[in-house]
Structures are given as structure tokens and as C-alpha cells.
Coordinates of C-alpha atoms and ligand atoms in Angstrom, one line a residue:
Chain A
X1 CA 14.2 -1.0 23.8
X2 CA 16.4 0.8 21.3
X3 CA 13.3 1.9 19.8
X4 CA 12.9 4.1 22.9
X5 CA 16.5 5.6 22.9
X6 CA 16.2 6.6 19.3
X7 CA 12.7 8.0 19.7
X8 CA 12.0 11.6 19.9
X9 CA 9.2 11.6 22.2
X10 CA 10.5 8.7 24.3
X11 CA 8.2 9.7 27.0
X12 CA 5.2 9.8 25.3
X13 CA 6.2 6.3 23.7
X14 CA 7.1 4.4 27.4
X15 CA 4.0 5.7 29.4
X16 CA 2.2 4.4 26.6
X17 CA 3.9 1.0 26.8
X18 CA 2.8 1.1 30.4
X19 CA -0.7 1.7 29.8
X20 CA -0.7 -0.7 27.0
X21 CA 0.4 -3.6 30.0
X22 CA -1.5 -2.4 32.5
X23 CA -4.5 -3.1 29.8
X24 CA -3.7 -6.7 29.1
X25 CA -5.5 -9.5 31.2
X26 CA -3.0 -11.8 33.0
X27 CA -2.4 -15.0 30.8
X28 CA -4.5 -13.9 27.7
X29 CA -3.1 -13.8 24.5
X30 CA -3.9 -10.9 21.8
X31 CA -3.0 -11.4 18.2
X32 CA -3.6 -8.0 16.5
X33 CA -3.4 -8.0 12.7
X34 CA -1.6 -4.9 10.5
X35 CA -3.3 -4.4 7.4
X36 CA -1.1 -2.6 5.6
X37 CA 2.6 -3.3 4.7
X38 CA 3.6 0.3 5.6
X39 CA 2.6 -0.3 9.1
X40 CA 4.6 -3.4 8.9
X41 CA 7.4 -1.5 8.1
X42 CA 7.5 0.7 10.9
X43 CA 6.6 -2.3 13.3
X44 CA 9.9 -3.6 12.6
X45 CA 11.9 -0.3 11.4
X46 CA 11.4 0.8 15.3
X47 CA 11.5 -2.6 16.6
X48 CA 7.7 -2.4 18.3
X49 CA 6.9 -5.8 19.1
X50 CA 9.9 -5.9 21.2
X51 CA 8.0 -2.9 23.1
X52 CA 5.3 -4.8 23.6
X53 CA 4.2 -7.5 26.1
X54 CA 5.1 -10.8 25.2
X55 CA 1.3 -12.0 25.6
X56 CA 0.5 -9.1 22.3
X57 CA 1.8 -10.3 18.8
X58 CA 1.1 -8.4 15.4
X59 CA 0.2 -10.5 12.8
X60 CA 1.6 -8.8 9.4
X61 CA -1.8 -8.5 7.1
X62 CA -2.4 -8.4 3.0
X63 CA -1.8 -4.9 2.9
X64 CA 1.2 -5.2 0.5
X65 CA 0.2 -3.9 -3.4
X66 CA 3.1 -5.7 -5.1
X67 CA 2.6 -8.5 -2.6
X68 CA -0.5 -9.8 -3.8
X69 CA 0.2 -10.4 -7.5
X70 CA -0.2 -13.6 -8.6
X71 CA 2.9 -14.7 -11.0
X72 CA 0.4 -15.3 -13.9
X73 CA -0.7 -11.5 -14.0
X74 CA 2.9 -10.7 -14.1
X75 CA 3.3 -13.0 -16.5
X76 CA 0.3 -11.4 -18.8
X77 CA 1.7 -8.2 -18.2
X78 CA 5.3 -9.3 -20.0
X79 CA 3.5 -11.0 -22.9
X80 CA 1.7 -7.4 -23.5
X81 CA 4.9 -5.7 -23.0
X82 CA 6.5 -8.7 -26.3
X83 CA 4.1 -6.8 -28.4
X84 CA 6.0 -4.9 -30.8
X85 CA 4.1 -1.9 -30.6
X86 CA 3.7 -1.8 -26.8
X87 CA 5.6 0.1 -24.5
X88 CA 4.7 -1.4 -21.0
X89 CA 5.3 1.2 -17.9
X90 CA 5.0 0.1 -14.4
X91 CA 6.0 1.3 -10.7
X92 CA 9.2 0.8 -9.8
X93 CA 8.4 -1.6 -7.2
X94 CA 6.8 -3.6 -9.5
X95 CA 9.8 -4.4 -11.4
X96 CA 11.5 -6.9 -9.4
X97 CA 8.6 -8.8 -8.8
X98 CA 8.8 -12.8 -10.2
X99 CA 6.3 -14.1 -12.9
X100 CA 6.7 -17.9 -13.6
X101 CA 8.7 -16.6 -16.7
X102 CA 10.8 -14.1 -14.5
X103 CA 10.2 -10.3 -13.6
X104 CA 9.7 -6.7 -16.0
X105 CA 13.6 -6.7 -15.3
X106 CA 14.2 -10.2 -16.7
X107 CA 11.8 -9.2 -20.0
X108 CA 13.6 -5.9 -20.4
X109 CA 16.8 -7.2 -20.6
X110 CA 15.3 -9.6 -23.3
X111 CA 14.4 -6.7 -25.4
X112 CA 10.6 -6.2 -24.1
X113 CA 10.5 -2.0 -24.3
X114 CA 9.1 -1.9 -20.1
X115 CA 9.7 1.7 -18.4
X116 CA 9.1 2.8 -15.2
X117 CA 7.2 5.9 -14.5
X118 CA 6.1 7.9 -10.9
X119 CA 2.4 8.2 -11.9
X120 CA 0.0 6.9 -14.2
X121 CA -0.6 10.3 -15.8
X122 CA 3.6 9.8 -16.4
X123 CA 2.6 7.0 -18.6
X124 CA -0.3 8.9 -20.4
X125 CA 2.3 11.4 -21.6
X126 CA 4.4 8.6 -22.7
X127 CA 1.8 8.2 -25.3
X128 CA 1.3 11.8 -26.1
X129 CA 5.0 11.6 -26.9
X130 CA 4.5 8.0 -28.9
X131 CA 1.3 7.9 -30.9
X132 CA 3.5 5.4 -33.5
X133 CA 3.1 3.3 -30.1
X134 CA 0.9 2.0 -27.6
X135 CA 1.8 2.7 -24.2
X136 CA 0.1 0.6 -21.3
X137 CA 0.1 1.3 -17.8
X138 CA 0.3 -1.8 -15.0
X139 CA -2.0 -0.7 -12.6
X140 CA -1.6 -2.0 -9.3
X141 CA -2.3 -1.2 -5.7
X142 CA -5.3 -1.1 -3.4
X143 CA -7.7 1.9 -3.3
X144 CA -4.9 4.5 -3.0
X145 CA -3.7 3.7 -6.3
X146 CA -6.9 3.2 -7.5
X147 CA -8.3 6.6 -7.7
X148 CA -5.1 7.8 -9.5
X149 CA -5.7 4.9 -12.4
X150 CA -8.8 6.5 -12.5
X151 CA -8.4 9.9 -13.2
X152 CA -5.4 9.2 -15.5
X153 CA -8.3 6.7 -17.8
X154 CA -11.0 10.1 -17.5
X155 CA -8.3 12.6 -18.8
X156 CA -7.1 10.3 -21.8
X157 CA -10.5 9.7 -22.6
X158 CA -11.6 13.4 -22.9
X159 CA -8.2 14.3 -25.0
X160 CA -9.2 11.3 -27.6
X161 CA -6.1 9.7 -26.8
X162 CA -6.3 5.9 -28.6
X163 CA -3.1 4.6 -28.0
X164 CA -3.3 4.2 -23.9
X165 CA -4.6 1.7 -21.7
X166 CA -4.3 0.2 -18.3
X167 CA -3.8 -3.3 -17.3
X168 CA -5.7 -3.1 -14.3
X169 CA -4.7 -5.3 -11.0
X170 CA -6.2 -2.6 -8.4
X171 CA -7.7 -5.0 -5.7
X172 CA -9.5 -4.0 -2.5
X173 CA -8.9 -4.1 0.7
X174 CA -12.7 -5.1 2.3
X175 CA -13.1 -8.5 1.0
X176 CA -9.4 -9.7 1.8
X177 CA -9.9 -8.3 5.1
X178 CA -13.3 -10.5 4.8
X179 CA -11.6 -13.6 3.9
X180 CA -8.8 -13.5 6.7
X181 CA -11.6 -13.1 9.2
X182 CA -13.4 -16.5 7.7
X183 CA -9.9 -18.3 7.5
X184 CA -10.5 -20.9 9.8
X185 CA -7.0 -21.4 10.5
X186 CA -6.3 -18.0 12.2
X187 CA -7.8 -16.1 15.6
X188 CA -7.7 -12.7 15.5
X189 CA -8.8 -10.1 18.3
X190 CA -8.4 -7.2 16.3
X191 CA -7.4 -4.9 13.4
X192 CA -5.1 -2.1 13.0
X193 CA -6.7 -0.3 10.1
X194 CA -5.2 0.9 7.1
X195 CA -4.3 4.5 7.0
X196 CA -4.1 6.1 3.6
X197 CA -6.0 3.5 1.8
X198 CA -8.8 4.9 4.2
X199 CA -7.9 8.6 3.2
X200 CA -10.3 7.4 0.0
X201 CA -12.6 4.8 1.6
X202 CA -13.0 6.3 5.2
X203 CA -13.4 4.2 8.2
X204 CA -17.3 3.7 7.9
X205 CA -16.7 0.5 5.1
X206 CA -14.8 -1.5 8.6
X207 CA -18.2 -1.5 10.2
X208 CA -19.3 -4.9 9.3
X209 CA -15.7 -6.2 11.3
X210 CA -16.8 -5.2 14.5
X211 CA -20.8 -5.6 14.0
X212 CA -20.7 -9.0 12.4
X213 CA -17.3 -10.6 13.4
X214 CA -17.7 -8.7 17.2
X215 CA -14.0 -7.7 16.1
X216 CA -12.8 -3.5 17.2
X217 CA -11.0 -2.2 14.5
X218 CA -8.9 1.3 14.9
X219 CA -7.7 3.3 11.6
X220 CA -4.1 4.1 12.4
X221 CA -1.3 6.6 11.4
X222 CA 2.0 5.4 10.5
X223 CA 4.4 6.8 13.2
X224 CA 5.4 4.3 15.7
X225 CA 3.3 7.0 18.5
X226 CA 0.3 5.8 16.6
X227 CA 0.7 2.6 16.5
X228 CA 1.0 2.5 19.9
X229 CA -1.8 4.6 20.6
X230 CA -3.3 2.3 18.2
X231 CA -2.6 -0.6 19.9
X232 CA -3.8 0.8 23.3
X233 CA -7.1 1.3 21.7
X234 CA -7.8 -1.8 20.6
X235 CA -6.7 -3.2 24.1
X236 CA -9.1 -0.6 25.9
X237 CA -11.8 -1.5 23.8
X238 CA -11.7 -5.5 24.6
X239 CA -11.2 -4.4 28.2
X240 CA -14.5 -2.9 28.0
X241 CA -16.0 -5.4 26.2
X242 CA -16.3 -3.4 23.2
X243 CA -16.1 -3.9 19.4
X244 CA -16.1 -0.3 17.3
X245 CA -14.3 1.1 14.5
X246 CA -12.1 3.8 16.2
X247 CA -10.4 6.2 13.7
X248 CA -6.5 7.4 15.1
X249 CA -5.9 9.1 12.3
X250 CA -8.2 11.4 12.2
X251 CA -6.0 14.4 11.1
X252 CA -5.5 12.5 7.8
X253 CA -8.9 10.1 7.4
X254 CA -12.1 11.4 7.1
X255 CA -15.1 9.0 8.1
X256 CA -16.5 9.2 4.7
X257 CA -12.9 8.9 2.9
X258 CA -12.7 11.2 -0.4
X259 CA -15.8 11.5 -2.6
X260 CA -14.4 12.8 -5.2
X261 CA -12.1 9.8 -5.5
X262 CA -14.7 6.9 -5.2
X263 CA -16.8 8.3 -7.9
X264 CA -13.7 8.3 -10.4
X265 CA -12.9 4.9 -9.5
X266 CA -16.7 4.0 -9.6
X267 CA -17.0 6.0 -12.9
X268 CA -14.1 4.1 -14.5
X269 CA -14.2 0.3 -13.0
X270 CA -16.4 -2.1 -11.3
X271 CA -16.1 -5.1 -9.1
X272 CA -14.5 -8.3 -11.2
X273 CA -16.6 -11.7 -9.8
X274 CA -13.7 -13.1 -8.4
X275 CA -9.7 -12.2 -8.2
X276 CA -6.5 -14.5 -7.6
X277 CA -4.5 -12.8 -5.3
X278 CA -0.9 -14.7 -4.8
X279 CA -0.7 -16.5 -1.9
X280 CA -4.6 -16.4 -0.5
X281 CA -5.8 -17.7 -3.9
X282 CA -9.4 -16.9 -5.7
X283 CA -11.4 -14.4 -3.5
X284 CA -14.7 -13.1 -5.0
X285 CA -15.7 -9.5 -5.4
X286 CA -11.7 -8.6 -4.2
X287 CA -10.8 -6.4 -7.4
X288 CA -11.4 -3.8 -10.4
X289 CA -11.8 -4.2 -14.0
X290 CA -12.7 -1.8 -16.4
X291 CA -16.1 -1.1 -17.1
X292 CA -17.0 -1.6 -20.9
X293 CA -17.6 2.2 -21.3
X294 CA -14.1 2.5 -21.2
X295 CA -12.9 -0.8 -22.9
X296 CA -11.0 1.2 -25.7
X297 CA -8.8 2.0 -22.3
X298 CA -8.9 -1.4 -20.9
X299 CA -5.1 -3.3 -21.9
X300 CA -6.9 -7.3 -21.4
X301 CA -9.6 -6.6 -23.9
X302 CA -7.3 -5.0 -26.6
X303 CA -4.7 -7.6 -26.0
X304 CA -5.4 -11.2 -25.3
X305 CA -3.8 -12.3 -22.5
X306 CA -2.6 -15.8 -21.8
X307 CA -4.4 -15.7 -18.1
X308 CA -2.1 -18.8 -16.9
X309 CA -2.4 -19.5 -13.7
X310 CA 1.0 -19.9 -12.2
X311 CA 1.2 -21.7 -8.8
X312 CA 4.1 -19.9 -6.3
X313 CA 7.1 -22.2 -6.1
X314 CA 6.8 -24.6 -3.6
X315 CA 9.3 -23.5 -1.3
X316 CA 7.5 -19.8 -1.5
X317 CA 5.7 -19.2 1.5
X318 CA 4.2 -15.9 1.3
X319 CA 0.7 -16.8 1.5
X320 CA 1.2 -18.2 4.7
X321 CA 2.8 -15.1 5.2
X322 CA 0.3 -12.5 3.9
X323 CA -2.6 -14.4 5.8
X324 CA -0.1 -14.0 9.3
X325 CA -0.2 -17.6 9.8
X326 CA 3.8 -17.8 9.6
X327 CA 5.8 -15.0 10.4
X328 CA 8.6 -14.2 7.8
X329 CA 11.6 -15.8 9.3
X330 CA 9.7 -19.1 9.8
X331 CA 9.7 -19.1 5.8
X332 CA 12.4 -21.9 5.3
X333 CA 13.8 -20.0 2.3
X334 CA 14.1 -16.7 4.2
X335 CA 17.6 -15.0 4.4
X336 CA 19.4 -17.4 2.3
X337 CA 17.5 -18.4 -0.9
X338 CA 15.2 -15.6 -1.0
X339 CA 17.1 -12.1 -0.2
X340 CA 15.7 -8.4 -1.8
X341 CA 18.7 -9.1 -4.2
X342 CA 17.1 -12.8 -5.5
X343 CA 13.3 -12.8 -4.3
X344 CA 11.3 -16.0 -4.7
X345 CA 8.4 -14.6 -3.2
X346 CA 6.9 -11.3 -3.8
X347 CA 6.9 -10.5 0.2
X348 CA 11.2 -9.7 -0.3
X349 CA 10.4 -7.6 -3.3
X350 CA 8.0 -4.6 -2.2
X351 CA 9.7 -2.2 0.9
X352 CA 5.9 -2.9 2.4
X353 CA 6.5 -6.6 2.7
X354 CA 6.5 -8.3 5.6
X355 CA 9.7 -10.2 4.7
X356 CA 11.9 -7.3 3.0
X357 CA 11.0 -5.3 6.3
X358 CA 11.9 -7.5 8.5
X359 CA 15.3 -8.2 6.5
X360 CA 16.0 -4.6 6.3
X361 CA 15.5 -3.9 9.8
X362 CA 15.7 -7.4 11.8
X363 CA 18.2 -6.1 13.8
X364 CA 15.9 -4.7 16.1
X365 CA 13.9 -8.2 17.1
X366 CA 17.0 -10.6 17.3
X367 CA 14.9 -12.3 20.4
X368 CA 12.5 -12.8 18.5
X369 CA 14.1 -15.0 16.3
X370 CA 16.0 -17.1 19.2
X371 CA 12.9 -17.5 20.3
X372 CA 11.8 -19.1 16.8
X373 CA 14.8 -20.8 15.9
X374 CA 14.5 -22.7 19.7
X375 CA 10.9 -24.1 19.1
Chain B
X1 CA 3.5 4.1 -3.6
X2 CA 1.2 3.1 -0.7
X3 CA 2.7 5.6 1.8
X4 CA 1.8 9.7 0.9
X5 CA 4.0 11.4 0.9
X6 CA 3.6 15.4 2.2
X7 CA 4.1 18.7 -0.3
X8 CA 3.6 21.8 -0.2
X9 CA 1.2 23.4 -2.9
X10 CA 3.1 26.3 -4.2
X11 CA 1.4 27.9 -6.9
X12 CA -2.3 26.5 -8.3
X13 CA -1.6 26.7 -12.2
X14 CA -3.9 29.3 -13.4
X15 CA -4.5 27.6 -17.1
X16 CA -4.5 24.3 -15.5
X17 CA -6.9 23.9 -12.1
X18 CA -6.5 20.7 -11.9
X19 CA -2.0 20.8 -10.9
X20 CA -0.6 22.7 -8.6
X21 CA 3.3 23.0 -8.0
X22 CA 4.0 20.9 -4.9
X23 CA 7.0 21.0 -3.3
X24 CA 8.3 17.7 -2.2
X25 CA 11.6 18.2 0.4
X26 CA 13.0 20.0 -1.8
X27 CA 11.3 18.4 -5.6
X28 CA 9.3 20.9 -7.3
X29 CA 6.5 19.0 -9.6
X30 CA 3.1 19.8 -11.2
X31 CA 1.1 17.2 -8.8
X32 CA -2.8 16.6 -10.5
X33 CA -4.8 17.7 -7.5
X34 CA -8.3 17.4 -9.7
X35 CA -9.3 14.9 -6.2
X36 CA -9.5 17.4 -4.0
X37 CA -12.1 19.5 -6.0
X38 CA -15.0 19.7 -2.7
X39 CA -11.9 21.3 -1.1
X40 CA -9.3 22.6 -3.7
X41 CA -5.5 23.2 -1.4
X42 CA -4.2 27.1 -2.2
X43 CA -0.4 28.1 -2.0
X44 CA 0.7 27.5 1.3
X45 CA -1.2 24.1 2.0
X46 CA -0.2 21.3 2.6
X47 CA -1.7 17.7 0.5
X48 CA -0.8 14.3 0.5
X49 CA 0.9 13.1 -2.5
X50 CA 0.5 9.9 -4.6
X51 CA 1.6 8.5 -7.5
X52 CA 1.3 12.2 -8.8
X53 CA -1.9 13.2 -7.3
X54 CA -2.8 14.9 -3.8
X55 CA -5.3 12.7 -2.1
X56 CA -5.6 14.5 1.1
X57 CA -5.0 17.7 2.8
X58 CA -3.2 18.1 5.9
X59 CA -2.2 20.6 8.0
X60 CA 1.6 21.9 8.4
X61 CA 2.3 20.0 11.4
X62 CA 0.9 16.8 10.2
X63 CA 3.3 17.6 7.1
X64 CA 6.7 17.2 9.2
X65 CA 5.8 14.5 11.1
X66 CA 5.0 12.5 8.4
X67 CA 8.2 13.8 6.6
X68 CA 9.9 13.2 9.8
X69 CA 8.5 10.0 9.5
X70 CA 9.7 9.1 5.9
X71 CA 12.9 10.7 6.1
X72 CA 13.4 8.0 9.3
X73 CA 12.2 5.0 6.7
X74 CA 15.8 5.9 4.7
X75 CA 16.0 3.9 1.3
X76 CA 12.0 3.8 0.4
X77 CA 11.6 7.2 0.6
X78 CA 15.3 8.0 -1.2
X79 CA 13.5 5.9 -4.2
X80 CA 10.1 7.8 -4.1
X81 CA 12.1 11.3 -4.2
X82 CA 14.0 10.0 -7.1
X83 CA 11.0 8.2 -9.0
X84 CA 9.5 11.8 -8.6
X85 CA 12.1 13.6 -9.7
X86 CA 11.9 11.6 -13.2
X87 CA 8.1 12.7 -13.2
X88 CA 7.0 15.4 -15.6
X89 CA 3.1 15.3 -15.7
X90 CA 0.9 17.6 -17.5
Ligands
SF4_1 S1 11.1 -15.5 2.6 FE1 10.6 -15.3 0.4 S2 9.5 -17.1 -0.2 FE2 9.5 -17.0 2.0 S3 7.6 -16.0 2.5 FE3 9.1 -14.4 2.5 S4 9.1 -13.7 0.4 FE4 8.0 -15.6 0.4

């Protein structure tokens, strides 16, 4: 309840609690998944499953960029960065992240020349500044990201730039959405939609989730009001019987998303066949590539890349964790192996991830952890 | 980099219409807002920033409670401020 205390519209937040009770059937359970790691984030930076009925649990989703990349693309990424000419630039967050032969941090420190920059068009002008070099960008990150990539590929491309590409890992959120809901080993009753990777797609691509998988599905903002709100949607919705796509956040997501940004990222990449992402393994038609208009731009065909495929140490649970079969402090490593100091799985690394939130901000769901630790 | 993160378009650069100055609490950057050209923001507005580009408008109350928001999310927001502060994009 501290949650409430520290909460500026209190109020607001407890009669929606109410309402959110009031909704749920006597001795049914709901299992409502997150999406996206920022929504994780604030789940357990206001403690909002504790604000819950016990008979509701929120299962923590894919949505986490740095999450999902499999060791062996961070591994192709430092043998780019070894090549003498290269400078490599990356995201911060993507810095700490373990390969099978350790993170950007670990190559840096071994003399690989890896930078980190705020934007891809920060990494363009790196190579404005460097034409003796050749500066690649890692692009990760789901269709928020994407568009960025994009635009940053269009503008070198009409100043003749020749010594910039992108080694692109932009993945997309449908089809791991897709592959949750054909997981046989988890039941769902719902999905808490992304919010700003739907500023770009809009909420009409959820559609097939509640017509084919009969599953509602309601686009929500990021303050712990919304989520709430959120939540009582999806709860009103089964009480009615209903399955829609219901868009919360509507004063930032339009249905249609942003045009202008899907043709970039249409004009500059296409679909790969099939995608590794760490933890959920191969899933087809799950990321971007560059199309071969643009292959002077495109980092694996200028470089050859191992492509090893590195399998997650075996005490790494994170795929259990990014599918919400395990929550993060059933991961036997978690809190004493694996810390955001030494991560062994990418879900410690990334602020978004399911484990570094709830390390961050356990405090706030203490029960919840008796309660596991009991069983 | 997956939250946006709210600024306010100061001045629309008048060689270059694709940035705008965008004030960020308190960060002043050129932000690439060449995603918003069905519905280009003016001085005053209020966009969405990521990784260097506006992806959104909002309006000026959306703006503080999602700053509100940020501010409340303590060390990931401190390290997007200062990864933007190191950003110079033209
Ligand atoms: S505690 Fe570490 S290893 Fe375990 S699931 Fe979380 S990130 Fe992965």
C-alpha cells in the first residue's frame, strides 16, 4: 500500500483498486501479461501487484530491447568492433550486456575502439568527423528504435556518406507477441499493450489477439493511474464477455501509429525469415534486415560476421523469464550471482528488465517473495 | 531508449526543417523531428523524444505527467538526460 501513500492522486488510484475487485469473479484466476519492460518498471517501482487482488498476477512480457539479444549477436557486434578501422557505437544500455566472449565494456577495455552515443544520427556524425574510419552503429530496439535507424540510414545515403553502417538487431513486437500466445506452456487472459512502440505501429496491428486468440488487449500509458485503468479494462472486458483492442493511451497513440515512420522503416529494411531472440529461441518473421538497396549501409554484409550461436549459460534463466513462465526471483541465480553490477542474464542489464526492476525496487513486494520462498 | 521522453520545441531551425531545438528539463538539443512531417510541432509544442528524434506530439499536460513520471523513475531517466547532454546531432 505504500504505493498509495506516495501517490499523488491516491484517490483516483484506490477507487480504482476497488472497481478493479469488484470486477474479478470469485475464485478465478487472471494472468495479464506486460509487454513492455517500461511497464514492468513501473509495476514494481510503485509496487502495483501488491495493489492488486491476489487472484490478478502480471506476467512480465518480451518487451525489453537489450533483453532479447542473443549472446552471439553481441558477440558479432565485438568482432566488427576488433576491426582496425571500425569504430563501433552503441546505446548505453547495451554496453553491459554479456556475449559468450563478454560485453562492449569487456572488448573496450581490450582495446576494441566501442563508443556510446544518444542517437543513431550521433553515430553518423562520428563518421562525418572520421572518414579515415568506419563507424558502425548497433541498432537495437523494437519499432521505436526502429524508425530512428531508419532515418539516420536515408540521411547518410543522400549526403554520399561511405563509411557508415548499421548492424541491425531491430526486432518486432507482433510476432513475439504471436509466439507467447502459441506457447503451450503459458495461459494468458490478456495483454497490456505497449505504449510508445504503438506511437509508430498504432493499436490496429493487436487485432488478430483478440479476433483469432479471443484474447482483449488494451494499449496502455506508463503512469501507474494507467495501468490501473488498464487493468480495469481488460477486467471489464472479460466480464462482458468481450475480446477488443482498447487504446488507454490515446493522448499519445494514434490508431494508425505514425506513417511517416513506417514508411522509413519500410523504405530502409524488410522482414528477416527468421530471428534468435535470447531466451525464446528462433521465431520467424520477428526482425529487420537491411534491404539490398541499402547494403553499402548494411554492417553484416560489409563485414563477415562469425554468426555463432551462443547458448545462455545454464544457470541463466531469462527466457523463462521473458516468456513470464518464472518470475525473476524464482531465477536461482537472482540476487547473488547475477546483480546489475555482475549480470549473467541480459534481464539484470537493461532498467526495462524484469529482473533489474524488480532488484531496484523489490522493496515494495517483500510478500511476494515470502510467498515464493514458502512454496 | 524505449521510454520518450517529453521536450519542448523551441525554435524550428529555419535552414534545417527537419531539427528543431527541444528543450529537455532543462537540456537544450537539436532533436531531428523529419517524423513528424504530416504534422510538423512549432515553438511552443510539445513532442516525444527518442534516441534524438520526436516521434510524437503531445500536448502540455501530457508533457508533465510524463516528466513527472520519469523524474519519479530516478536513475534511468538521470542516464537518458546525461546520454543527451553528450548528443550533438546535425
Ligand atoms: S536473475 Fe539473471 S540469470 Fe536469472 S533470469 Fe534474471 S537476468 Fe536471467
Amino acid at each position: 500500500m505504500r504505493f498509495v501513500d506516495e501517490y499523488r492522486d491516491a484517490d483516483k488510484a484506490r477507487a480504482l483498486a476497488a472497481r478493479i475487485a469488484a470486477l474479478c469473479e470469485p475464485g478465478r484466476q487472471y494472468r495479464f501479461m506486460e509487454v513492455c519492460g517500461g511497464h514492468t518498471h513501473t509495476i514494481y517501482k510503485h509496487g502495483l501487484e501488491d495493489y492488486l487482488p491476489e487472484t490478478v498476477t502480471l506476467v512480465h512480457g518480451p518487451g525489453c530491447p537489450v533483453c532479447v539479444i542473443p549472446m552471439g549477436r553481441v558477440d558479432d557486434a565485438v568482432h566488427i568492433a576488433r576491426q582496425s578501422e571500425v569504430i563501433l557505437t552503441s546505446f548505453g544500455d547495451m554496453m553491459r550486456v554479456p556475449g559468450g566472449e563478454g560485453s562492449f565494456f569487456d572488448a573496450k577495455a581490450n582495446g576494441a575502439d566501442i563508443r556510446m552515443v544518444y542517437s543513431p544520427l550521433d553515430a553518423l556524425k562520428l563518421a562525418r568527423q572520421h572518414p579515415d574510419r568506419h563507424v558502425v552503429f548497433m541498432a537495437i530496439g523494437f519499432e521505436t528504435t526502429a524508425p530512428s535507424t531508419a532515418m539516420t540510414v536515408l540521411r547518410a545515403a543522400a549526403e554520399g556518406i561511405t563509411n557508415f553502417s548499421v548492424f541491425c538487431n531491430h526486432v518486432t513486437i507482433i510476432p513475439a507477441i504471436k509466439a507467447i500466445l502459441d506457447s503451450p506452456d503459458l495461459r494468458l487472459d490478456g495483454f497490456l499493450g505497449p505504449g510508445h512502440v504503438s506511437t509508430v505501429i498504432g493499436a490496429r496491428p493487436y487485432e488478430f489477439i483478440a479476433a483469432e486468440y479471443g484474447k482483449p488487449l488494451v494499449v496502455a500509458g506508463f503512469e501507474p493511474l494507467d495501468l490501473l485503468q488498464s487493468i480495469y479494462l481488460l477486467l471489464k472486458q472479460l466480464s462482458e464477455g468481450r475480446a477488443e483492442v482498447e487504446n488507454q493511451y490515446r493522448r499519445v497513440v494514434p490508431w494508425d501509429g505514425n506513417p511517416v515512420a513506417l514508411r522509413a522503416v519500410a523504405e530502409v529494411m524488410e522482414l528477416r525469415p527468421y530471428f534468435e531472440w535470447r531466451g525464446l529461441g528462433f521465431i520467424s518473421h520477428s526482425a529487420l534486415r537491411v534491404r539490398d538497396t541499402y547494403a553499402a549501409f548494411d554492417a553484416e554484409r560489409r563485414f563477415t560476421v562469425p554468426g555463432v550461436r551462443v547458448a545462455d549459460p545454464k544457470s541463466c534463466q531469462c527466457g523463462e523469464v521473458l516468456k513470464g513462465v518464472l518470475k525473476p526471483w524464482e531465477c536461482k541465480v537472482f540476487g547473488t550471482a547475477c546483480t546489475p553490477e555482475t549480470p549473467i542474464g541480459t534481464c539484470m542489464v537493461s532498467p526495462e528488465g524484469a529482473c533489474a526492476a524488480y532488484y531496484n525496487f523489490g522493496r515494495f513486494t517483500r510478500s511476494r517473495v515470502k510467498e515464493a520462498t514458502a512454496r | 531508449m524505449c521510454l520518450g521522453i517529453p521536450g519542448e520545441v523551441v525554435e524550428v531551425l529555419s535552414d534545417r526543417p527537419d531539427l528543431a531545438m527541444v528543450d529537455v528539463s532543462g537540456v537544450r538539443r537539436a532533436i531531428n523531428i523529419g517524423l513528424l512531417t504530416e504534422d510538423p510541432p512549432k515553438a511552443g509544442e510539445w513532442v516525444l523524444v527518442h534516441v534524438g528524434f520526436a516521434l510524437s506530439k503531445i500536448d502540455e499536460a501530457e508533457a508533465r505527467s510524463a516528466l513527472e513520471f520519469l523524474e519519479s523513475l530516478g536513475q534511468a531517466y538521470a542516464d537518458e538526460l546525461a546520454a543527451l547532454r553528450e548528443s550533438r546531432i546535425e
